[in-house]
CSV table of C-alpha atoms in Angstrom, one decimal:
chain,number,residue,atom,x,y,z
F,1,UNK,CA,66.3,142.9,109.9
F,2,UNK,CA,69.6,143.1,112.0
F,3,UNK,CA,71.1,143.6,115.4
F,4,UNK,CA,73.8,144.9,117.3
F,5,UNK,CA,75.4,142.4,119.8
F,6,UNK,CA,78.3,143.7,121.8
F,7,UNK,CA,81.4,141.5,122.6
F,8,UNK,CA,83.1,141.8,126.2
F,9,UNK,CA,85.3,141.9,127.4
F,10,UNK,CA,87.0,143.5,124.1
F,11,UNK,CA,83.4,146.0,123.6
F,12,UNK,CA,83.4,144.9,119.7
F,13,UNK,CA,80.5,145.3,118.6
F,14,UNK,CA,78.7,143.5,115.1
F,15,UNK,CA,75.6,143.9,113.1
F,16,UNK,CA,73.7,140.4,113.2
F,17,UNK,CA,71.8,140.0,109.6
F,18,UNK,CA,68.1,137.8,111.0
F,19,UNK,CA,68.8,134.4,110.9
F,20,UNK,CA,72.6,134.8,111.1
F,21,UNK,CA,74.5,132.8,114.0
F,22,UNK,CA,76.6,135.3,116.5
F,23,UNK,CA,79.6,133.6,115.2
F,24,UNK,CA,79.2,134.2,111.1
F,25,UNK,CA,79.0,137.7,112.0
F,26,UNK,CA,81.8,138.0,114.0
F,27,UNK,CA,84.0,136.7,111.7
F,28,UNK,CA,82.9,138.3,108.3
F,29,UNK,CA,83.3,141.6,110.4
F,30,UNK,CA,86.6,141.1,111.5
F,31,UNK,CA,86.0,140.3,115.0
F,32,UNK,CA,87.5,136.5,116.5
F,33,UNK,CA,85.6,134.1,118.5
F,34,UNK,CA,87.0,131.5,119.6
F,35,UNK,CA,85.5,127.9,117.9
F,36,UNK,CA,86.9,124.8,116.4
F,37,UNK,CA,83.6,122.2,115.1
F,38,UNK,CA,81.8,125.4,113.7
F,39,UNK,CA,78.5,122.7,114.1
F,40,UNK,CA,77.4,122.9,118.1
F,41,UNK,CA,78.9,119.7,119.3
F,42,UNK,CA,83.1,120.8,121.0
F,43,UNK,CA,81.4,123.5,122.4
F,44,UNK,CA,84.6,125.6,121.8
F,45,UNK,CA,82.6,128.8,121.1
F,46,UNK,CA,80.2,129.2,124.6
F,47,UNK,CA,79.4,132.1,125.8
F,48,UNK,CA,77.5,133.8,128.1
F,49,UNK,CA,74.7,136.0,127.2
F,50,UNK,CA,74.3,139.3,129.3
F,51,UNK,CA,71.4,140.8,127.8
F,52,UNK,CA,68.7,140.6,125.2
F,53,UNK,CA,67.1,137.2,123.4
F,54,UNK,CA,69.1,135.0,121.7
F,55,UNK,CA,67.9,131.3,120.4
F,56,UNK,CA,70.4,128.7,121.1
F,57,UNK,CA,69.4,126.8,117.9
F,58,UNK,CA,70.9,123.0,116.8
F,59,UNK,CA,73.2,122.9,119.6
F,60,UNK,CA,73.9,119.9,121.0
F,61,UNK,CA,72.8,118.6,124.6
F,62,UNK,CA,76.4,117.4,125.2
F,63,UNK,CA,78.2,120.7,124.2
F,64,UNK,CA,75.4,122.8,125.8
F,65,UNK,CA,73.7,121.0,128.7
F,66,UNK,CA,70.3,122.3,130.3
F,67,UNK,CA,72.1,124.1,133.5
F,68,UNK,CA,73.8,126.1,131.1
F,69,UNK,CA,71.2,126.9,128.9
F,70,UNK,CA,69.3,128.0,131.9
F,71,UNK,CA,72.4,130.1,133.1
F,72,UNK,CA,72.0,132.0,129.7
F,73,UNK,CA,75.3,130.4,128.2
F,74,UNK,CA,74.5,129.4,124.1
F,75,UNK,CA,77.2,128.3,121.3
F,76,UNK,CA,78.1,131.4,119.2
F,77,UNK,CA,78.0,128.7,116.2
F,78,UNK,CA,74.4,127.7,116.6
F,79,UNK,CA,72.8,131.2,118.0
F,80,UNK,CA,70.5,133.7,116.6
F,81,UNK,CA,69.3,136.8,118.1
F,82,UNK,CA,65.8,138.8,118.0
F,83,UNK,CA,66.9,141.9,119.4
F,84,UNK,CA,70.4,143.7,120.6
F,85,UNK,CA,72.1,141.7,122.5
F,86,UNK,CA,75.6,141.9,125.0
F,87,UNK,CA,77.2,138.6,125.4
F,88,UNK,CA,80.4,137.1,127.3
F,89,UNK,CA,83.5,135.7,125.6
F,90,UNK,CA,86.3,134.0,126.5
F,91,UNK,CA,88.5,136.3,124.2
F,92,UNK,CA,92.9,136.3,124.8
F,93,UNK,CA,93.3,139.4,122.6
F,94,UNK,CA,96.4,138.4,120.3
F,95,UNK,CA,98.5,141.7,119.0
F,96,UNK,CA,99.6,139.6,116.0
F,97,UNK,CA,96.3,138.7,114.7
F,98,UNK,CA,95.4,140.8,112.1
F,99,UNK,CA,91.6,140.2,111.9
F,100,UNK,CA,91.2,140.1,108.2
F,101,UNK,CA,86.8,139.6,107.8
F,102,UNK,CA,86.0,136.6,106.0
F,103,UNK,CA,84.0,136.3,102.8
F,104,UNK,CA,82.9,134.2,100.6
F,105,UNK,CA,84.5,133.6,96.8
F,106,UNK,CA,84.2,131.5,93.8
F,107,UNK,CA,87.7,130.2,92.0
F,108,UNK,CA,88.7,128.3,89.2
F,109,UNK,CA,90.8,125.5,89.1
F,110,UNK,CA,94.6,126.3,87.1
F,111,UNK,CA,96.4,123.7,88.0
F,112,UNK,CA,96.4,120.3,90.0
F,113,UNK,CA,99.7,118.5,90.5
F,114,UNK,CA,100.7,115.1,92.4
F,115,UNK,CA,102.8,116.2,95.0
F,116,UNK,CA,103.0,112.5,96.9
F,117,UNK,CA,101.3,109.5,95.5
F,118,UNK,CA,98.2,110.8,98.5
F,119,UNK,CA,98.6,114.6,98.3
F,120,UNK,CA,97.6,116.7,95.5
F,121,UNK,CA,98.3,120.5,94.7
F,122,UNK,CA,95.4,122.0,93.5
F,123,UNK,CA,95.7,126.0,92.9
F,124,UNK,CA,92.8,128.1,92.4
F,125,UNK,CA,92.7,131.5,91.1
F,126,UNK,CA,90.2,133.8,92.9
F,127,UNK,CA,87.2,136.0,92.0
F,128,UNK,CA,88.7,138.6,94.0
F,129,UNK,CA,91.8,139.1,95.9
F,130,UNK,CA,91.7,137.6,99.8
F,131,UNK,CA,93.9,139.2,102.5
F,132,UNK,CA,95.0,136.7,105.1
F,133,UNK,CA,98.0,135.7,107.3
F,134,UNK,CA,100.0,132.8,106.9
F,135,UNK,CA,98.8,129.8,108.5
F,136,UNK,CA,95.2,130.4,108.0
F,137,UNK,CA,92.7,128.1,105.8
F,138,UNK,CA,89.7,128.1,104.0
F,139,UNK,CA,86.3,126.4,104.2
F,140,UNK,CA,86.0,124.7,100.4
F,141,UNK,CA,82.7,123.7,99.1
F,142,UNK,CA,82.6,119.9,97.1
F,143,UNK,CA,79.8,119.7,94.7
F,144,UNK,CA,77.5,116.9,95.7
F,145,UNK,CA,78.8,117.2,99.2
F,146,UNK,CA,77.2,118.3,102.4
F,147,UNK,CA,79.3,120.7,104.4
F,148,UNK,CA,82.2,122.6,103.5
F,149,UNK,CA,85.9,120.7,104.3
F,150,UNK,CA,88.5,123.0,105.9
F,151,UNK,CA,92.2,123.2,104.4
F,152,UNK,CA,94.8,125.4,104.8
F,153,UNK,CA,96.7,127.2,101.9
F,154,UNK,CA,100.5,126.7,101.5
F,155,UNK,CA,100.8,130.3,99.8
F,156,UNK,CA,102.5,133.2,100.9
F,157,UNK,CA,99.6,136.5,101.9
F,158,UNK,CA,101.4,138.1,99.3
F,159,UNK,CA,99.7,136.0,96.2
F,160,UNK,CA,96.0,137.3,97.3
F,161,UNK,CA,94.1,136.0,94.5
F,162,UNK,CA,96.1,132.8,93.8
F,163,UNK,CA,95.5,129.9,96.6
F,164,UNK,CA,97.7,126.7,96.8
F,165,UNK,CA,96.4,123.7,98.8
F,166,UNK,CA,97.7,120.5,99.4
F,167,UNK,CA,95.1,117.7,100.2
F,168,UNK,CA,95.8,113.8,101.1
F,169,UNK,CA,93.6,111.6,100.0
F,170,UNK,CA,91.1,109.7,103.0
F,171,UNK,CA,90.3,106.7,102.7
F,172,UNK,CA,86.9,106.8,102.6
F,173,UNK,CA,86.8,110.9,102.3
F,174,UNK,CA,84.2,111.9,100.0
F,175,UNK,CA,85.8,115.1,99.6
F,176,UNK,CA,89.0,114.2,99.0
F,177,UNK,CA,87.7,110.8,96.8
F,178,UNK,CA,86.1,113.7,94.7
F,179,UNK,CA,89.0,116.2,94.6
F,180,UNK,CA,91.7,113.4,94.2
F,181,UNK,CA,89.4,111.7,91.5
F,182,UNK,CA,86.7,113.9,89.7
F,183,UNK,CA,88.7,117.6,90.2
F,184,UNK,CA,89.6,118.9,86.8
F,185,UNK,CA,91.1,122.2,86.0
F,186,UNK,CA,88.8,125.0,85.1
F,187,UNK,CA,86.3,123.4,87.4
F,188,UNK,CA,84.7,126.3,89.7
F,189,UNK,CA,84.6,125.9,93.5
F,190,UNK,CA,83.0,128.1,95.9
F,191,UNK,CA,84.9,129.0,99.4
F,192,UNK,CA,85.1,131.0,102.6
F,193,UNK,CA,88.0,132.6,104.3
F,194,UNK,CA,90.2,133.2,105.6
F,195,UNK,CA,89.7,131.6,109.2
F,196,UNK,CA,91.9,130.0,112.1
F,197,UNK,CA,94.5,131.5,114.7
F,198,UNK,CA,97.8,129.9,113.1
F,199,UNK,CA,99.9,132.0,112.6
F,200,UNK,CA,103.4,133.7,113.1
F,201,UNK,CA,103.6,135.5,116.7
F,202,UNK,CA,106.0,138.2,115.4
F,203,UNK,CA,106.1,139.9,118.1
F,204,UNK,CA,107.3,137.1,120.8
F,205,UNK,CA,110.7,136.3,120.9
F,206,UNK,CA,112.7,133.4,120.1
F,207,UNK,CA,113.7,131.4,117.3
F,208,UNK,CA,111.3,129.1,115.5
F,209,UNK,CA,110.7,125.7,115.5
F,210,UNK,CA,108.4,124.4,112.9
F,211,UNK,CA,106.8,120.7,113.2
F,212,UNK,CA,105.2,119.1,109.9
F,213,UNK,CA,103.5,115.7,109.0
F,214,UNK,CA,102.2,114.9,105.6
F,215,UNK,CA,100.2,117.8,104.2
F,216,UNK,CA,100.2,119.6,107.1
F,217,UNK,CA,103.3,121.5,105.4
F,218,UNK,CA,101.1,123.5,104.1
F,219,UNK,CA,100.5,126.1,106.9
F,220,UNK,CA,103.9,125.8,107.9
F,221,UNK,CA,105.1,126.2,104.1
F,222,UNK,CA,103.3,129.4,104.1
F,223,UNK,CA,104.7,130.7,107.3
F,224,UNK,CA,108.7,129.7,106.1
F,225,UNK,CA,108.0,131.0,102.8
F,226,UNK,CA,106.8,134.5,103.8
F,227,UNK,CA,109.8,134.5,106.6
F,228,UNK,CA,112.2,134.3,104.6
F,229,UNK,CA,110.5,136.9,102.1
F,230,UNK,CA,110.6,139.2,105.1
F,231,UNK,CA,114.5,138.6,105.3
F,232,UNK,CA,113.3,137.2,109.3
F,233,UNK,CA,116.7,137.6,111.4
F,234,UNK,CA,115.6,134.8,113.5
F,235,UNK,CA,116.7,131.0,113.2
F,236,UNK,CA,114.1,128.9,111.5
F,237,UNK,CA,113.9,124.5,111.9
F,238,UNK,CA,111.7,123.0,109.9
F,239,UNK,CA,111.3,119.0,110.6
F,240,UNK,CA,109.2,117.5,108.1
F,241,UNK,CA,107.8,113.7,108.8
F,242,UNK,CA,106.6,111.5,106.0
F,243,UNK,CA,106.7,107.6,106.1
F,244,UNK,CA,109.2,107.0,103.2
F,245,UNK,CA,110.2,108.7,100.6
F,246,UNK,CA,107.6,108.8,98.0
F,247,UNK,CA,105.7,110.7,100.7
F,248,UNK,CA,107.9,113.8,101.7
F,249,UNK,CA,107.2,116.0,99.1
F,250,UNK,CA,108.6,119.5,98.7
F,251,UNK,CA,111.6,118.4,99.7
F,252,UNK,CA,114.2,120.2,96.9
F,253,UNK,CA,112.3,123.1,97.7
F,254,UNK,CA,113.6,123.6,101.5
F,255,UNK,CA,116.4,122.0,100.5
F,256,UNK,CA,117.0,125.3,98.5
F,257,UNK,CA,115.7,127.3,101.0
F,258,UNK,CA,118.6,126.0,103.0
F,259,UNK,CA,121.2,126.3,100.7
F,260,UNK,CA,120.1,130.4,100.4
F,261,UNK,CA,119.7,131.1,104.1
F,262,UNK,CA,121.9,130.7,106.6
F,263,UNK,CA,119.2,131.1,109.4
F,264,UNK,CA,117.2,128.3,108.0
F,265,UNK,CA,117.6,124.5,109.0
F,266,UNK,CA,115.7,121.8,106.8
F,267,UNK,CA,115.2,118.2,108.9
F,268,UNK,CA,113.0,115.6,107.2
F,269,UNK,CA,112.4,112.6,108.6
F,270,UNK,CA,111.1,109.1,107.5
F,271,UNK,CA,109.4,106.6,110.0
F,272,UNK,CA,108.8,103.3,107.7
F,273,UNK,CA,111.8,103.1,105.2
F,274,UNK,CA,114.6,100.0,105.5
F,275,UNK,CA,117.7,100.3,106.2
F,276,UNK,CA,118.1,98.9,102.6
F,277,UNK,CA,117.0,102.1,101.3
F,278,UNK,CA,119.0,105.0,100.0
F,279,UNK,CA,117.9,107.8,103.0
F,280,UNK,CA,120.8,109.9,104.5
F,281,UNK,CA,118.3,111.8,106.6
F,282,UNK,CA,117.0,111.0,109.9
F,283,UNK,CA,115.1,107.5,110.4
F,284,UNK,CA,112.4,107.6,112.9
F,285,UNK,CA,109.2,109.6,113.7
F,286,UNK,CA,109.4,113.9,113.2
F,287,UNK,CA,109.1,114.9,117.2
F,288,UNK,CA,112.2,112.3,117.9
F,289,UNK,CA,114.3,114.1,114.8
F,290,UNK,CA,113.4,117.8,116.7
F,291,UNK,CA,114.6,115.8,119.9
F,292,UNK,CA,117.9,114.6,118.6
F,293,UNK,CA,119.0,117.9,116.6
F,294,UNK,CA,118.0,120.3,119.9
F,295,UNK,CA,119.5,117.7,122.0
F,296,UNK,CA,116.2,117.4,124.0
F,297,UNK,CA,116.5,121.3,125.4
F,298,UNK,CA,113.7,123.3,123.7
F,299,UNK,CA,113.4,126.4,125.9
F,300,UNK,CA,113.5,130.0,124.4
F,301,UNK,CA,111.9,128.3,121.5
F,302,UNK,CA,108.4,129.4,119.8
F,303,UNK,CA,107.2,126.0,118.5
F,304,UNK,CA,103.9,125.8,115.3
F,305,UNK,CA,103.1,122.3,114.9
F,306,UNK,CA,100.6,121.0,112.3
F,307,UNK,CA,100.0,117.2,111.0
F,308,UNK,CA,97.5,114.5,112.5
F,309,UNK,CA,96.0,114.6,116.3
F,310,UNK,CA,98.8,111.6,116.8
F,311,UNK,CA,101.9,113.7,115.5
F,312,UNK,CA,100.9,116.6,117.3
F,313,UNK,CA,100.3,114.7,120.8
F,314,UNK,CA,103.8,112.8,120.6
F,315,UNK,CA,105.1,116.5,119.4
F,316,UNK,CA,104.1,117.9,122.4
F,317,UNK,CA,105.3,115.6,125.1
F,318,UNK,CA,108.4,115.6,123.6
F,319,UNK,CA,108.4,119.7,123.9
F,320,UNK,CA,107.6,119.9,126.9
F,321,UNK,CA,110.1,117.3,128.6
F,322,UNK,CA,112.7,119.6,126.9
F,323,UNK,CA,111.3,122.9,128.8
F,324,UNK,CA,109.0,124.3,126.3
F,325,UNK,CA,105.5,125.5,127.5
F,326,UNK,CA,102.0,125.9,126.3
F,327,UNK,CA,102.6,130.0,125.8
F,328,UNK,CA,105.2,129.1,123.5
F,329,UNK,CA,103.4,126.5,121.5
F,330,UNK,CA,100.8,126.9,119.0
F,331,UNK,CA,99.0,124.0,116.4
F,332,UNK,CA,97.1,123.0,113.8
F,333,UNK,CA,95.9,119.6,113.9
F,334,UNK,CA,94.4,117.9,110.6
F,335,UNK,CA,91.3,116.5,111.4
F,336,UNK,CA,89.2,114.1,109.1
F,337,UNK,CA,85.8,113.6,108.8
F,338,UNK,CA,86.6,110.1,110.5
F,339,UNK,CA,88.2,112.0,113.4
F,340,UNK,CA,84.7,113.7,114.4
F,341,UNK,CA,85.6,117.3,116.0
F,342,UNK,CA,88.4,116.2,117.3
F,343,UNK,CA,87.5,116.9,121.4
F,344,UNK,CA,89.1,113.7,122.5
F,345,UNK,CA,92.5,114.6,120.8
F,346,UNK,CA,93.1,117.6,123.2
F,347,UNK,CA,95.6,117.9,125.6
F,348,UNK,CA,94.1,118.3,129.1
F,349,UNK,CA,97.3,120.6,129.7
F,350,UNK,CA,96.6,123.1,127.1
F,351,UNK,CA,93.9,125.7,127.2
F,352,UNK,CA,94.4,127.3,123.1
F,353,UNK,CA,94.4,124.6,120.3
């Protein structure tokens, strides 16, 4: 049996299959909701409901306290309805989000390469193409493993039935242990996608700043990659971080990219390497490498950031010192298991994440 549940402010409306949280729906129809944990415990995805009988399900007490519950708020990610239903969401309608619906996929394994001695390139070939915009990840499913683990593919939208990721391995990380250890091509893996609100805002203007640790090139490699497909007028800065050497990977490739565009800047920068070491590049942490080469004055910008919660925090202050503003910002943090959801690491400053 299904349902209809409406969506305002936007009036979207979904079919809700019984069973089926508000959330799953929404975003295998096409239609965005804000979340982040996906599980009921950031509370990213409340909502309030206007009319008809929804069951809040596992959410937890923290994310979704008793006063609210009485109020009629839930957590898309946990609900269930039982009959039509008209809810509330807190919903900035973004002109550049395309709103390709998610589904689910099997793929096969063609290739895994060691792109750092921690990150691995593993490409997987597709049961059937996938439309999505660079930026965006997938939800991968590790046999053995409870819970699907969330990376985002380093492709260009263009190669819809070919997916390349690049995963570090976590200490501790039995997903990663597995992939970094166990993974062999031709293995099959089941996924979901494409998800997340990383993305290009073509139609803001500015040049582009792009802020990368470790394998959180991935998103961003997508987004440069297609760019400069598109022939993109606009000045492009990459700064890549990695500890030494051995860790910045892809490095001849935007080197190349540099060398063919004369709108594109390549800036990688090492944090732990001696000054007995061969490195011409910048020594120091990524955000102070974006500080020195824009001279600390960052406004007209459009800023995408994506690496771990600590990267991303010293990324920002250093932005916004130099002028640059949450409307001109947008992330992607990495997140490990160990990290929990991730609600501590947000900036009280900053309302979209």
């Amino acid at each position: 049996m299904s349902y209809n549940v409406t969506i305002q402010p936007t009036g979207d409306q979904i079919c809700v299959e019984e069973g089926q949280t508000i959330l799953q729906a929404a975003l295998r129809q096409g239609v965005w909701l804000p979340f982040a944990c996906g599980h009921g415990t950031c509370a990213t995805c409340k909502v309030q409901v206007l009319d008809g009988d929804v069951d809040v399900g596992a959410a937890s007490p923290f994310a979704l306290m008793d006063v609210e519950r009485d109020e009629g708020k839930v957590l898309a990610c946990c609900a269930t309805v039982s009959s039509d239903v008209t809810i509330e969401a807190d919903i900035d309608v973004d002109e550049d989000f395309l709103g390709y619906a998610v589904n689910d996929y099997v793929s096969t394994v063609t290739s895994i390469i060691d792109l750092s001695p921690t990150i691995k390139g593993i490409h997987l070939r597709l049961s059937k193409p996938m439309q999505f915009q660079a930026g965006q990840y997938i939800n991968l499913n590790i046999p053995g493993i409870d819970g699907a683990r969330a990376f985002s593919m380093a492709n260009t939208p263009k190669d819809t039935q070919d997916i390349e990721l690049h995963i570090r391995l976590v200490d501790g990380g039995l997903a990663t242990e597995y992939i970094h250890n166990n993974l062999c091509i031709g293995d099959e893996l089941a996924l979901s996608g494409p998800y997340g609100q990383f993305f290009v805002r073509d139609s803001l203007q500015g040049d582009l700043l792009f802020i990368a640790g470790g394998s959180g090139l991935s998103s961003i490699q997508s987004m440069i990659l297609e760019l400069v497909a598109k022939s993109d007028k606009r000045k492009i800065t990459l700064c890549q971080g990695a500890r030494n050497k051995a860790e910045l990977y892809n490095q001849d490739l935007f080197e190349n990219l540099e060398k063919n565009n004369l709108n594109f800047k390549y800036i990688p920068a090492l944090s732990d390497i001696s000054d007995q070491e061969n490195w011409a590049g910048y020594r120091g942490f990524v955000h102070e490498a974006a500080n020195e080469f824009f001279h600390g004055k960052f406004a007209d910008l459009k800023a995408y950031l994506c690496g771990p919660p600590m990267m991303i925090n010293a990324a920002i202050s250093t932005l916004m010192k130099g002028r640059l503003f949450e409307r001109d910002i947008f992330m992607e943090r990495f997140l490990t298991a160990a990290d929990g959801d991730g609600n501590d690491q947000k900036s009280a400053l900053f309302k979209k994440i």
